[in-house]
Structures are given as structure tokens and as C-alpha cells.
Amino acid sequence: MQIQDLPYPDPGVPDARSGPRFLWWLFRNQLSGQLKSLAWGLLHFASVASLPFCVGVAVQAAVDRSGGRLALAGGLLALACVGNAVGDGFLHRAAVTNWITAAARVQQLLARKAATLGSALTRRVAAGEVVAVSTGDVEKIGWFVEALSRFTAAAITIVLVCVGLVVYQPALGVVVATGLPVLAIAVLPLLPRATRRADTQREKAGRATELASDTVAGLRVLRGIGGEELFLDRYRRASQEVRHAAVRSARMWALIAAIQVLLPGLLLITVVWYGVHLAREGRITVGELVTVYSSVMVLGYPLRHFEEIAMAYSFSRPSAKRAARVLSLDRNTDAAGARDAEAPTGDLYDPATGLLAPAGLLTAVVCGDPDAAGRLAERLGGHAAHEGPSVLLGGVPLDELPLDSARGAVLVQDKDPVLLSGTLRELLDVPASGAVDPRDALDAAQCGDVLAALVQVALDTDDPMDARITERGRSLSGGQRQRLALARSLVTDPEVLVLDEPTSAVDSHTEARVAEGVRALRARRTTVVFTSSPLLLDRADRVVFLDGDTVAAVGGHRELVRTEPRYRAVVTRETEDEAASPTEVPDADGALRGSKTLNDDGALRASKALDDGALRDDEVLHRLDELEDLEELEEIEETA
């Protein structure tokens, strides 16, 4: 695999049982690239190691005044230099290719796993850890994979040189052959401690990254409650912990590097001292002494790869462990595409809760527990948090369909949708049936003010479709982001659209228009909305109330308000005392609390609280204006 051939058609199925197993799997899947790097590495290191022999022959030829041997030494030296240059250049090319392709393979595996798990990924692994794995950890894993072949070439070269020196000059060769293995293994006792410190540094860095990610994501809220400095202090402390851990790790690696410099120096002194002694006795020639001396000097270069491979493994092992942890995650319910790809239609049914969403209708689902609503929404889309029976669409289990078919049939928009940076046109450029025009989707989601705001801040275009949206839509309000995300889901036009609190950040005026727009645009399509908003509930074809994890009541909104106290308590947010009071009657929207009477002049006195608190006078008047007429209000009161 070459860089220009990326991405991989299929990155393969990783061995994610442990970090070392994952590294070994990566190495095996790049065997051709590793062998190529090994071959160029052997040429490079062998050429470097042959330079002392050429110099020794040249020196001895000069001492013996032999022009022929001097010319031979010059030719060998030139050949060694050419081999060094060619081997070094192609070794670097092969090593970088191995590094990039290994990192790309890991990134593709992580992207595939994220696409498979969907929103379940960040429930099982912290978002900061996912970010750390897909950025810094990927580079460290690639570093070890490419360094392994260079280390192998260096180790083979050292063995060959030691054997050659023993044959060439036994007296000094034995000293070198004995000393070099000692140099190679001298740092091994320090590696476990260095590895532990590196692991600690990586762990603290991951926690700091996670804290930073969470702080940035909640910056708007933090500013609103005055908690910005509190979280900044936490991040400063986490950052200082990372710095201290990095210093401790660096000290250990500095000690290892110092030993790698000190011991070769001692070996060199020993070789020179003993070599001079042998030369005085006439047991070796000057050229042989120069050859052995130069070999010890040059071998310091391949010896440094022992330190590098130790560092690469120490840093990549925790990274590979984290990557393997993410890659080992599986969907809780998955039959691995037991059925052929198809586009099922019909009713959506969840056997676990008894929830039924008839085909072509707008079904609203009310849950007393908002978290339970989120889990059920994800379950309907095939992202179940726990094992259980599969959701059925037209009688077809979604878990038995290929993942692409299942997700093409059911689309889930969670309560915190993400807007990617880019133009509005790019945001709405999603896989779709083509039956819904983006402009119609924007109108249905009531995005007129959003388009005006985007044009106002755009400097180079008057077309809102070409206006740019900042990262995660941070320049927009929460309600504007929700409506743009809703428009994107409407453009997709799936067979079943599941919306989890799609208007929780939208004001009541806009919410009513959004409800009508979605109802009109999704006519004859199955839509499931998880909400407790009376405005949405009153416009649904049917309402399903879940008490705990089981369907407790099914009907129309107004019917359930009158007949189901538990439903009324959830929708109106009434307390137990309020529920026991006979004077509390919900209005047509299901949101009215308080006592209301008509005075002698027919004037309405109302005391109402909605969701979080009492309504202002102008809001009370607006709600009264929404009633069709006074007779309808009186009829509701009489019925209640």
C-alpha cells in the first residue's frame, strides 16, 4: 500500500484483545512494506558499517605504500557512500510510508467503529478519550510500527559486524562482540519504570483532553452560570499534572540516553587502550586498529535504534491499548446482517416496551423520564444500550438488516444534534430520497430567521445557502441549531424519522409553526416525536404514554389529559399537591395550571404556570388568543 492509494478499500478486522496484539496485527498487515523497509535498512546500515573497513584498508595501504590497495580502498569507499545514500533515502521513504499507512489504517478502523456504534460510542467511552485516540495515539502507534523494521535492520547489522570483527581481528573483535550486547541490554532494567511513567503521562494527558473537550462544549452554559473560572482552574490543575508527569518521564528517558552515550564511550576507551597495547606488541596492524576503532564509533548509530524502539513501544503501548478498547466495542444488538439488503416499510414496533408507531402517522411519545426517552429513541434506530429483542419495521427485525439498510430506513435525531462547519448548502447535502427540497425543509423547520442571520454575518454572498456555519453552529442560538438540524433530517426523508425533543429550545410561537410544518411535510411518512410539549402533542395523530419502560396509555392528547392522571402530571409538570386539587384544570394545550373562572362580565381570570414558572401577562394573553373562541374554553372547563 502506497500513500497515494489511501484510503484502504477495507482496513480489515483488527485483533483488539489487547494493545500488544493490536500492534502485532498492524505489523502483520503491513508485512510487504515492513520487508521493503527492512531491505533498504540493511543496505543503509551495512553501507555505514563498511566505512570503517574501507578506511582501515586505505590507512594500511598508505602505511605500506601500496597504490593498488589504496585505489581499491577508494573504490570501496565510494561504493559504500553510494549504498549509504541510496539506502538512507529509500529507507526514509519506506519508513514514512509505513508510518502514514499504519496511522491511516487505525483512523479508518476508528471511523468505521464510530459509524457502527453511532451515539452509543460516547456513552461507553468518554468523548475526550475518543479524540485522544484518533489524534495523538494514532501517530504513536504508527511510529512504533514503522520503527520496528528499522530496529530489526540495525540489530541484524550489529550482529553481522560483531561476527565480521571477530573473524577480521579476533583479539579486538571479541572485546567488541562482548561489549555491544551489554550496551544493547544495559537500559532494559530502566524500561519498565520509563514505561510506567510514560503510561501515567498519557493517562493524565487523556484526562486533560477530556476535560478541555467538555469545557469547550459547555462553554456557553458555564458563562451563563458564572462557572467559567471554576472549570479553567480545574483544567489548569490537570495541565500542571500533565506537565509534572511529562517531566518525570523525560528525566527517565534522559537517563537512558545518557547511559547510551556513556557506555559506548567506555567501550571505545577500552578498545583504544587494548588496541594500542596489541599494536605495540605487533599483534595487529595500524589499519586493523583503525578499522576496529572506527567500527565502534559507527556502531553507536544503529545502537541508538535500541533506545528508539524502547521509547516507541513505551509510548505506543498505552495508545494501542486505548485504541483496542475502542475497537473492541460492539453493538449490543446485531445479527451481522443476517438478511439481504432491503427497504422495509410498515408499522414500527418495539416488543420491549410495546410501542407501536403506525405507518404514515405522526406519533408522539411521552416518557416520565427524559433519559428513558433518549434510550428508547436510540433503540428505535438500532442503537440499543442494552441487549433485547429487535425493533420491527413492517415485521422485519432491524438488527437482522445490514447496517446501511437499517439506518436508511430509520433516522434518529437526538436531542443534541451536531452541526458540522461549512456552508448551509453543504450541511443539507446529505443522503436523501430526493423527494424533499431543501428549501421546503427549511420552511417546515421555520428557519427563516436563521437564514436572515446567516446572510447578515456573511460578507461574500447574499444567498443564505452559501453562508458559512461555524463549528458546531456556535454562532447560532440553541433554538436555531435545533431547527437547522431538524431541516437536515427532513431533507433526508427516511421511511421512519425519530425526533428526540426537537423543539426543546424553541419558543412557543415558533414551536406551533414547526409542529404544523413537520406534520405537513411528513404526510404519509412515519414520524415518531419524543416530547412533552403540549403544542406538539396536540398536533400528533396519536400519543403514546410510557410509564417506566412500558406503554401505559394510547390516545389523543386531550383525551389523555382528561383520563390519565400520570400523563397529565408529566405534560403539565404538576406536583402531587396540585394533582390532588380539584380546581386545577389543563387548557387545550395541556399546559394550563391554576384556577380559572369567568366573572359576571365574561372576563377570564387565569393563573397559569408553564414548565419552569409562571407566565408573564403578555404570555397569558397570547395563550388566550390561541384559543379558538371563548365557548371552546367554557366547554373544556365544563368537561373538566
XYZ file of C-alpha atoms in Angstrom:
640
model
C 0.000 0.000 0.000
C 1.353 3.374 -1.065
C 0.291 6.743 0.304
C -1.415 7.687 -2.962
C -3.576 4.552 -2.693
C -5.128 5.575 0.626
C -7.729 5.117 1.988
C -7.811 1.332 2.265
C -10.691 -0.345 0.443
C -11.048 -2.474 3.575
C -8.874 -1.816 6.661
C -9.551 -5.341 7.899
C -10.773 -6.813 11.180
C -8.335 -5.885 13.971
C -7.191 -8.091 16.809
C -8.395 -5.851 19.626
C -7.904 -8.277 22.512
C -5.016 -6.210 23.871
C -2.649 -3.409 22.928
C 0.345 -5.624 22.009
C -1.885 -7.940 19.961
C -3.244 -4.942 18.087
C 0.302 -3.710 17.328
C 1.299 -7.159 16.100
C -1.824 -7.294 13.911
C -0.873 -3.939 12.364
C 2.665 -5.171 11.693
C 1.432 -8.358 10.005
C -0.983 -6.427 7.811
C 1.882 -4.262 6.561
C 4.303 -7.103 6.007
C 5.234 -6.139 2.446
C 6.005 -2.577 3.490
C 7.953 -3.810 6.505
C 10.061 -6.162 4.371
C 10.774 -3.339 1.940
C 11.843 -1.079 4.794
C 13.984 -3.902 6.231
C 15.763 -4.410 2.908
C 16.580 -0.721 2.468
C 17.581 -0.549 6.146
C 20.039 -3.407 5.736
C 21.578 -1.670 2.712
C 21.862 1.587 4.625
C 23.311 0.165 7.850
C 25.611 -2.261 6.038
C 26.994 0.611 3.966
C 27.567 2.665 7.111
C 29.195 -0.277 8.881
C 31.515 -0.943 5.917
C 33.006 2.552 6.017
C 35.457 1.717 8.854
C 36.751 -1.297 6.923
C 37.366 0.891 3.843
C 39.149 3.497 5.950
C 41.262 0.823 7.627
C 42.300 -0.646 4.256
C 43.182 2.839 2.994
C 45.283 3.645 6.095
C 47.141 0.359 5.904
C 47.698 0.866 2.167
C 49.199 4.272 2.866
C 51.468 2.786 5.573
C 52.571 0.020 3.170
C 52.842 2.499 0.260
C 50.589 0.292 -1.859
C 48.886 2.316 -4.587
C 46.784 -0.580 -5.798
C 45.250 -1.282 -2.412
C 44.745 2.449 -1.860
C 42.802 2.661 -5.126
C 40.794 -0.406 -4.125
C 40.007 1.186 -0.768
C 38.894 4.370 -2.543
C 36.588 2.401 -4.844
C 35.094 0.502 -1.915
C 34.639 3.743 -0.011
C 32.795 5.325 -2.958
C 30.608 2.238 -3.315
C 29.797 2.337 0.406
C 28.888 6.030 0.169
C 26.558 5.357 -2.767
C 24.943 2.464 -0.898
C 24.577 4.668 2.169
C 22.903 7.463 0.211
C 20.558 5.178 -1.732
C 19.694 3.029 1.280
C 19.094 6.023 3.549
C 16.844 7.761 1.022
C 14.676 4.764 0.255
C 14.660 3.668 3.906
C 13.244 7.035 4.895
C 10.641 6.812 2.126
C 9.602 3.284 3.131
C 9.542 4.149 6.848
C 7.364 7.226 6.354
C 5.046 5.207 4.116
C 4.709 2.558 6.816
C 4.067 5.228 9.438
C 1.368 7.038 7.450
C -0.355 3.901 6.189
C -0.435 2.374 9.678
C -1.889 5.583 11.126
C -4.406 5.762 8.265
C -5.476 2.158 8.866
C -6.088 2.886 12.554
C -8.037 6.043 11.713
C -10.198 4.157 9.244
C -10.865 1.461 11.834
C -11.847 4.086 14.408
C -14.069 5.910 11.913
C -15.780 2.655 10.957
C -16.325 1.783 14.604
C -17.749 5.248 15.309
C -20.108 4.901 12.350
C -21.178 1.445 13.520
C -21.803 2.390 17.156
C -23.220 5.844 16.494
C -24.217 7.749 19.620
C -23.599 4.629 21.729
C -19.843 5.210 21.364
C -19.663 8.277 23.598
C -21.918 6.587 26.158
C -19.387 3.784 26.574
C -16.153 5.723 26.048
C -15.526 9.330 27.063
C -15.515 11.776 24.159
C -12.110 13.107 25.222
C -10.619 9.614 25.053
C -12.018 9.110 21.554
C -10.408 12.399 20.500
C -7.083 11.412 22.072
C -7.105 8.012 20.346
C -7.954 9.429 16.924
C -5.257 12.136 17.062
C -2.115 11.719 19.187
C -2.451 7.985 19.820
C -2.711 7.234 16.113
C 0.662 8.894 15.467
C 2.375 6.986 18.284
C 1.014 3.668 17.038
C 2.296 4.453 13.538
C 5.682 5.402 14.975
C 6.210 2.003 16.599
C 5.013 0.081 13.546
C 7.482 1.823 11.231
C 10.350 1.845 13.755
C 10.173 -1.932 14.160
C 11.628 -2.686 10.724
C 14.432 -0.119 11.140
C 15.289 -1.584 14.522
C 15.397 -5.083 13.015
C 17.794 -3.891 10.295
C 20.017 -2.192 12.899
C 20.080 -5.303 15.115
C 21.000 -7.581 12.188
C 23.750 -5.164 11.140
C 25.247 -5.117 14.644
C 25.306 -8.928 14.762
C 26.965 -9.122 11.340
C 29.583 -6.508 12.278
C 30.430 -8.318 15.520
C 30.879 -11.590 13.626
C 32.963 -9.813 10.989
C 35.229 -8.170 13.572
C 35.811 -11.496 15.323
C 36.867 -13.014 12.009
C 38.839 -9.945 10.891
C 40.723 -9.299 14.149
C 39.883 -11.900 16.839
C 41.666 -10.176 19.724
C 39.801 -6.880 19.454
C 36.732 -8.424 17.833
C 35.963 -10.474 20.927
C 36.081 -7.320 23.068
C 33.654 -5.528 20.761
C 31.376 -8.578 20.362
C 31.203 -8.879 24.143
C 30.687 -5.175 24.835
C 27.985 -4.391 22.248
C 25.336 -6.796 23.654
C 25.983 -5.281 27.075
C 25.339 -1.826 25.616
C 22.133 -3.038 23.971
C 20.637 -4.595 27.135
C 22.061 -2.160 29.687
C 18.957 0.015 29.625
C 16.467 -2.857 29.884
C 16.151 -2.624 33.717
C 15.122 1.014 33.319
C 12.481 0.413 30.662
C 9.652 -0.797 32.963
C 9.909 2.350 35.072
C 10.139 4.528 31.973
C 7.109 2.750 30.523
C 5.078 3.277 33.696
C 5.912 6.968 33.717
C 5.003 7.246 30.053
C 1.700 5.476 30.762
C 0.969 7.900 33.579
C 1.726 10.845 31.339
C -0.565 9.508 28.597
C -3.346 8.837 31.104
C -3.168 12.322 32.596
C -2.992 13.867 29.131
C -6.121 11.941 28.129
C -7.998 13.194 31.188
C -6.892 16.766 30.470
C -8.053 16.448 26.865
C -11.393 15.097 28.027
C -11.799 17.971 30.498
C -10.911 20.511 27.814
C -13.383 18.966 25.377
C -16.189 19.003 27.928
C -15.382 22.591 28.944
C -15.438 23.848 25.364
C -18.674 22.005 24.633
C -20.363 23.569 27.662
C -18.735 26.989 27.470
C -21.993 28.816 26.791
C -23.627 27.258 29.847
C -20.561 27.857 32.006
C -20.576 31.538 31.129
C -24.250 31.734 31.902
C -23.855 30.357 35.440
C -20.515 32.018 36.140
C -18.625 28.728 36.299
C -16.057 29.579 33.656
C -13.222 30.286 36.093
C -14.007 27.165 38.120
C -13.521 24.906 35.105
C -10.491 26.882 33.950
C -8.896 26.257 37.349
C -9.653 22.558 37.002
C -8.039 22.487 33.591
C -5.001 24.391 34.878
C -4.547 21.794 37.613
C -4.951 18.962 35.122
C -2.474 20.657 32.790
C 0.074 21.011 35.574
C -0.323 17.331 36.420
C 0.423 16.509 32.787
C 3.488 18.753 32.869
C 4.847 17.145 36.046
C 4.246 13.667 34.620
C 5.981 14.667 31.381
C 8.997 15.986 33.302
C 9.259 12.761 35.297
C 9.046 10.728 32.106
C 11.603 12.947 30.372
C 14.055 12.515 33.259
C 13.932 8.758 32.897
C 14.425 8.908 29.145
C 17.273 11.373 29.642
C 18.924 8.867 31.974
C 18.517 6.139 29.358
C 20.004 8.423 26.691
C 22.922 9.279 28.980
C 23.656 5.592 29.522
C 23.526 5.071 25.761
C 26.239 7.734 25.416
C 28.348 6.744 28.434
C 28.676 3.017 27.823
C 29.757 3.254 24.157
C 32.329 5.799 25.291
C 33.687 3.376 27.863
C 33.775 0.614 25.255
C 35.641 2.905 22.880
C 38.240 3.748 25.532
C 38.688 0.045 26.256
C 39.137 -0.786 22.565
C 41.686 2.009 22.049
C 43.688 1.121 25.147
C 43.755 -2.589 24.349
C 44.332 -1.972 20.643
C 47.351 0.242 21.289
C 48.729 -2.454 23.587
C 48.306 -5.075 20.844
C 49.829 -2.769 18.216
C 52.931 -2.228 20.355
C 53.307 -5.970 20.610
C 52.953 -6.248 16.846
C 49.895 -8.472 17.085
C 47.733 -6.110 14.976
C 48.487 -3.577 12.269
C 47.656 0.103 12.349
C 44.955 -0.400 9.709
C 43.283 -3.101 11.785
C 43.310 -0.840 14.845
C 41.761 1.982 12.839
C 39.136 -0.407 11.440
C 38.051 -1.693 14.848
C 38.139 1.771 16.401
C 36.032 3.237 13.582
C 33.601 0.324 13.770
C 32.929 1.004 17.448
C 32.383 4.682 16.619
C 29.994 3.935 13.757
C 28.031 1.275 15.630
C 26.786 3.950 18.013
C 24.393 4.949 15.213
C 22.485 1.647 14.881
C 22.678 1.240 18.670
C 20.513 4.356 19.061
C 17.685 2.433 17.402
C 17.522 0.230 20.502
C 16.654 3.329 22.514
C 14.188 4.496 19.862
C 12.314 1.194 19.713
C 12.080 1.166 23.507
C 10.650 4.695 23.516
C 8.306 3.935 20.616
C 6.936 0.845 22.344
C 6.590 2.603 25.698
C 4.559 5.410 24.144
C 2.599 3.287 21.676
C 1.592 0.507 24.074
C -0.887 2.626 26.103
C -2.047 4.240 22.875
C -2.641 0.825 21.313
C -4.417 -0.283 24.485
C -6.832 2.656 24.234
C -7.362 2.081 20.522
C -8.011 -1.626 21.115
C -10.511 -0.751 23.822
C -12.499 1.401 21.400
C -12.205 -1.100 18.549
C -13.343 -3.984 20.751
C -16.737 -2.369 21.363
C -19.666 -3.970 19.571
C -23.293 -3.104 19.131
C -25.404 -4.661 21.869
C -27.906 -5.977 19.341
C -26.547 -7.017 15.989
C -27.272 -10.081 13.891
C -24.464 -9.136 11.485
C -26.792 -8.537 8.546
C -28.488 -11.928 8.531
C -30.961 -10.645 5.929
C -30.264 -9.297 2.492
C -30.354 -5.553 1.973
C -33.926 -4.321 1.662
C -36.010 -1.224 2.388
C -38.789 -2.402 4.727
C -41.967 -0.372 5.158
C -44.895 -0.568 7.539
C -45.531 -0.106 11.235
C -42.644 0.476 13.634
C -42.957 -1.750 16.701
C -40.787 -2.200 19.776
C -41.501 -5.556 21.512
C -39.638 -4.498 24.658
C -41.948 -1.574 25.501
C -44.986 -2.327 23.346
C -44.593 0.962 21.467
C -46.356 0.938 18.080
C -45.969 3.735 15.525
C -48.414 3.109 12.665
C -47.137 3.721 9.166
C -47.816 7.160 7.730
C -48.820 8.776 11.037
C -47.245 11.282 13.403
C -46.865 9.511 16.734
C -45.879 11.450 19.833
C -44.280 9.587 22.737
C -44.328 10.927 26.289
C -41.957 9.490 28.901
C -41.793 10.492 32.507
C -38.017 10.013 32.459
C -36.195 12.120 29.793
C -33.242 9.721 29.870
C -35.570 6.803 29.183
C -36.917 8.727 26.192
C -33.408 9.140 24.822
C -32.622 5.458 25.279
C -35.851 4.415 23.575
C -35.216 6.789 20.665
C -31.781 5.268 20.146
C -33.271 1.790 20.433
C -35.768 2.547 17.674
C -32.845 3.497 15.457
C -30.876 0.331 16.195
C -28.530 1.854 18.788
C -29.778 -0.044 21.820
C -27.801 0.491 25.009
C -28.648 -3.000 26.266
C -29.412 -6.337 24.711
C -33.037 -7.116 23.968
C -35.499 -8.037 21.235
C -35.040 -6.186 17.970
C -37.301 -3.361 16.864
C -39.525 -4.395 13.942
C -40.289 -2.314 10.867
C -43.054 -3.874 8.818
C -42.383 -7.114 10.693
C -38.687 -7.106 9.712
C -36.166 -7.063 12.631
C -33.882 -4.078 12.118
C -30.951 -5.887 13.763
C -31.011 -8.519 11.030
C -30.681 -5.972 8.237
C -27.304 -4.723 7.007
C -26.403 -1.614 8.953
C -26.740 0.695 5.949
C -30.235 -0.609 5.168
C -31.380 -0.287 8.781
C -30.118 3.251 9.109
C -31.530 4.203 5.739
C -34.952 3.069 6.915
C -34.930 4.685 10.373
C -33.221 8.004 11.102
C -32.846 9.197 14.700
C -32.166 12.837 15.570
C -31.090 13.067 19.186
C -31.752 15.997 21.481
C -28.279 17.472 20.968
C -27.598 17.229 17.216
C -24.219 18.315 15.851
C -23.847 20.841 13.042
C -20.648 20.468 11.055
C -18.802 23.564 9.892
C -19.284 24.598 6.276
C -21.930 26.260 4.160
C -25.639 25.710 4.673
C -25.736 24.020 1.281
C -23.095 21.535 2.445
C -24.965 20.970 5.720
C -28.081 19.942 3.797
C -26.133 17.854 1.279
C -26.935 14.522 2.933
C -28.016 11.119 1.598
C -31.677 11.627 0.791
C -34.583 10.258 -1.212
C -34.719 13.438 -3.305
C -38.432 13.892 -2.618
C -37.906 16.824 -0.232
C -36.426 20.097 -1.476
C -34.011 21.731 0.996
C -35.978 24.993 0.797
C -39.181 23.172 1.777
C -37.397 21.520 4.686
C -36.096 24.898 5.885
C -39.588 26.374 5.649
C -41.119 23.457 7.549
C -38.494 23.844 10.303
C -39.211 27.603 10.464
C -35.622 28.593 9.635
C -36.450 31.982 8.120
C -34.782 33.952 10.910
C -31.787 31.623 10.770
C -31.311 32.291 7.057
C -31.566 36.032 7.662
C -28.970 35.826 10.440
C -26.568 33.839 8.256
C -26.858 36.343 5.390
C -26.340 39.228 7.780
C -22.981 37.931 9.009
C -21.871 36.647 5.579
C -19.502 39.044 3.832
C -19.213 37.461 0.406
C -22.690 36.216 -0.507
C -26.350 37.175 -0.414
C -27.531 33.588 -0.792
C -28.100 32.016 2.650
C -27.346 28.586 1.164
C -23.742 29.735 0.602
C -23.370 31.328 4.044
C -20.939 29.550 6.331
C -21.846 27.895 9.614
C -19.173 27.914 12.301
C -18.007 24.772 14.086
C -20.969 23.063 15.797
C -23.035 26.161 14.944
C -21.658 28.027 17.959
C -22.581 31.419 16.453
C -26.278 30.392 16.469
C -28.666 30.107 19.366
C -29.784 26.736 20.687
C -33.175 27.035 19.017
C -31.618 27.988 15.677
C -29.278 25.000 15.810
C -32.206 22.711 16.614
C -34.222 23.952 13.640
C -31.303 23.621 11.209
C -30.730 20.070 12.422
C -34.439 19.357 12.006
C -34.317 20.712 8.437
C -31.373 18.417 7.708
C -33.346 15.413 8.994
C -36.384 16.403 6.945
C -34.270 16.636 3.778
C -33.135 13.054 4.320
C -36.772 11.920 4.111
C -36.349 8.445 5.667
C -39.123 5.895 5.881
C -39.216 6.479 9.648
C -37.991 9.681 11.312
C -37.454 9.623 15.085
C -37.080 13.037 16.748
C -35.988 13.365 20.380
C -37.161 16.700 21.821
C -36.732 18.568 18.501
C -38.117 21.872 19.846
C -36.919 21.962 23.453
C -35.001 25.227 22.827
C -37.674 26.870 20.655
C -40.222 29.447 21.840
C -43.914 28.544 21.842
C -44.819 30.720 18.824
C -42.236 29.027 16.620
C -42.889 25.610 18.158
C -46.504 25.622 16.989
C -45.483 26.512 13.434
C -42.738 23.847 13.451
C -45.294 21.243 14.516
C -47.578 22.165 11.621
C -44.667 22.255 9.154
C -43.357 18.821 10.143
C -46.852 17.358 10.072
C -47.467 18.692 6.560
C -44.056 17.780 5.119
C -44.063 14.287 6.632
C -47.567 13.425 5.449
C -47.845 9.734 4.574
C -44.477 9.145 6.242
C -43.947 7.594 9.672
C -42.732 10.109 12.245
C -42.088 9.493 15.951
C -41.555 12.509 18.211
C -40.394 12.170 21.820
C -41.692 15.262 23.563
C -43.734 16.578 26.475
C -44.648 19.830 24.711
C -48.440 20.295 24.622
C -48.158 22.166 21.326
C -46.578 19.168 19.620
C -48.734 16.618 21.416
C -51.961 18.350 20.394
C -50.981 18.082 16.714
C -49.965 14.413 16.754
C -52.175 11.746 15.167
C -51.774 9.611 18.275
C -49.997 9.927 21.605
C -48.303 7.057 23.441
C -47.582 7.438 27.152
C -44.855 5.289 28.699
C -44.793 4.747 32.443
C -41.324 3.406 33.141
C -40.406 1.105 30.262
C -43.915 0.017 29.299
C -46.717 1.609 27.286
C -49.357 2.725 29.791
C -51.856 4.582 27.606
C -52.560 5.389 23.971
C -54.914 8.030 22.591
C -55.257 11.674 21.689
C -53.606 14.406 23.694
C -56.793 15.986 25.037
C -58.292 12.617 25.836
C -55.219 11.539 27.819
C -55.153 14.856 29.690
C -58.703 14.200 30.902
C -58.439 10.477 31.579
C -54.828 9.699 32.540
C -53.552 11.489 35.691
C -49.990 10.253 35.224
C -49.904 11.626 31.700
C -51.354 14.949 32.844
C -48.745 15.177 35.602
C -45.899 14.745 33.107
C -47.288 17.130 30.495
C -48.360 19.921 32.871
C -45.469 19.401 35.334
C -47.926 19.496 38.186
C -46.883 18.462 41.663
C -48.661 15.871 43.790
C -50.477 18.604 45.725
C -51.569 20.249 42.502
C -52.749 16.927 41.114
C -54.931 16.444 44.198
C -56.525 19.892 43.887
C -59.913 19.836 42.108
C -59.501 23.398 40.895
C -56.571 22.623 38.629
C -57.702 22.107 35.058
C -55.476 21.889 31.961
C -56.299 24.039 28.982
C -56.494 22.931 25.352
C -52.739 22.828 25.099
C -52.440 20.701 28.219
C -50.207 23.288 29.822
C -52.662 25.271 31.939
C -52.312 25.099 35.705
C -54.191 27.100 38.248
C -57.734 28.145 38.904
C -59.828 29.885 36.281
C -63.306 31.287 36.391
C -65.430 33.556 34.268
C -66.636 36.663 36.059
C -70.019 38.301 35.546
C -68.754 40.255 32.545
C -67.411 37.088 30.926
C -63.834 38.182 31.523
C -61.375 35.361 32.083
C -59.146 35.359 35.131
C -56.313 32.868 34.820
C -53.369 31.863 36.890
C -51.141 29.580 34.869
C -47.669 28.146 35.172
C -45.889 26.514 32.254
C -42.846 24.223 32.627
C -40.440 26.303 34.657
C -42.616 29.020 36.218
C -45.437 31.487 35.966
C -46.223 33.092 32.617
C -46.000 36.833 32.167
C -49.141 38.838 31.434
C -48.334 39.138 27.726
C -47.742 35.386 27.535
C -51.089 34.737 29.232
C -52.814 36.949 26.686
C -51.028 35.166 23.841
C -52.156 31.759 25.108
C -55.724 33.037 25.392
C -55.570 34.351 21.845
C -54.592 30.897 20.662
C -57.925 29.500 21.831
C -60.415 29.374 19.027
C -63.086 31.195 20.985
C -64.450 31.676 24.452
C -67.083 28.985 24.020
C -64.358 26.345 23.481
C -62.714 27.380 26.737
C -66.010 27.164 28.625
C -66.663 23.717 27.121
C -63.259 22.493 28.312
C -63.920 23.813 31.814
C -67.315 22.137 31.981
C -65.859 18.846 30.793
C -63.072 19.009 33.359
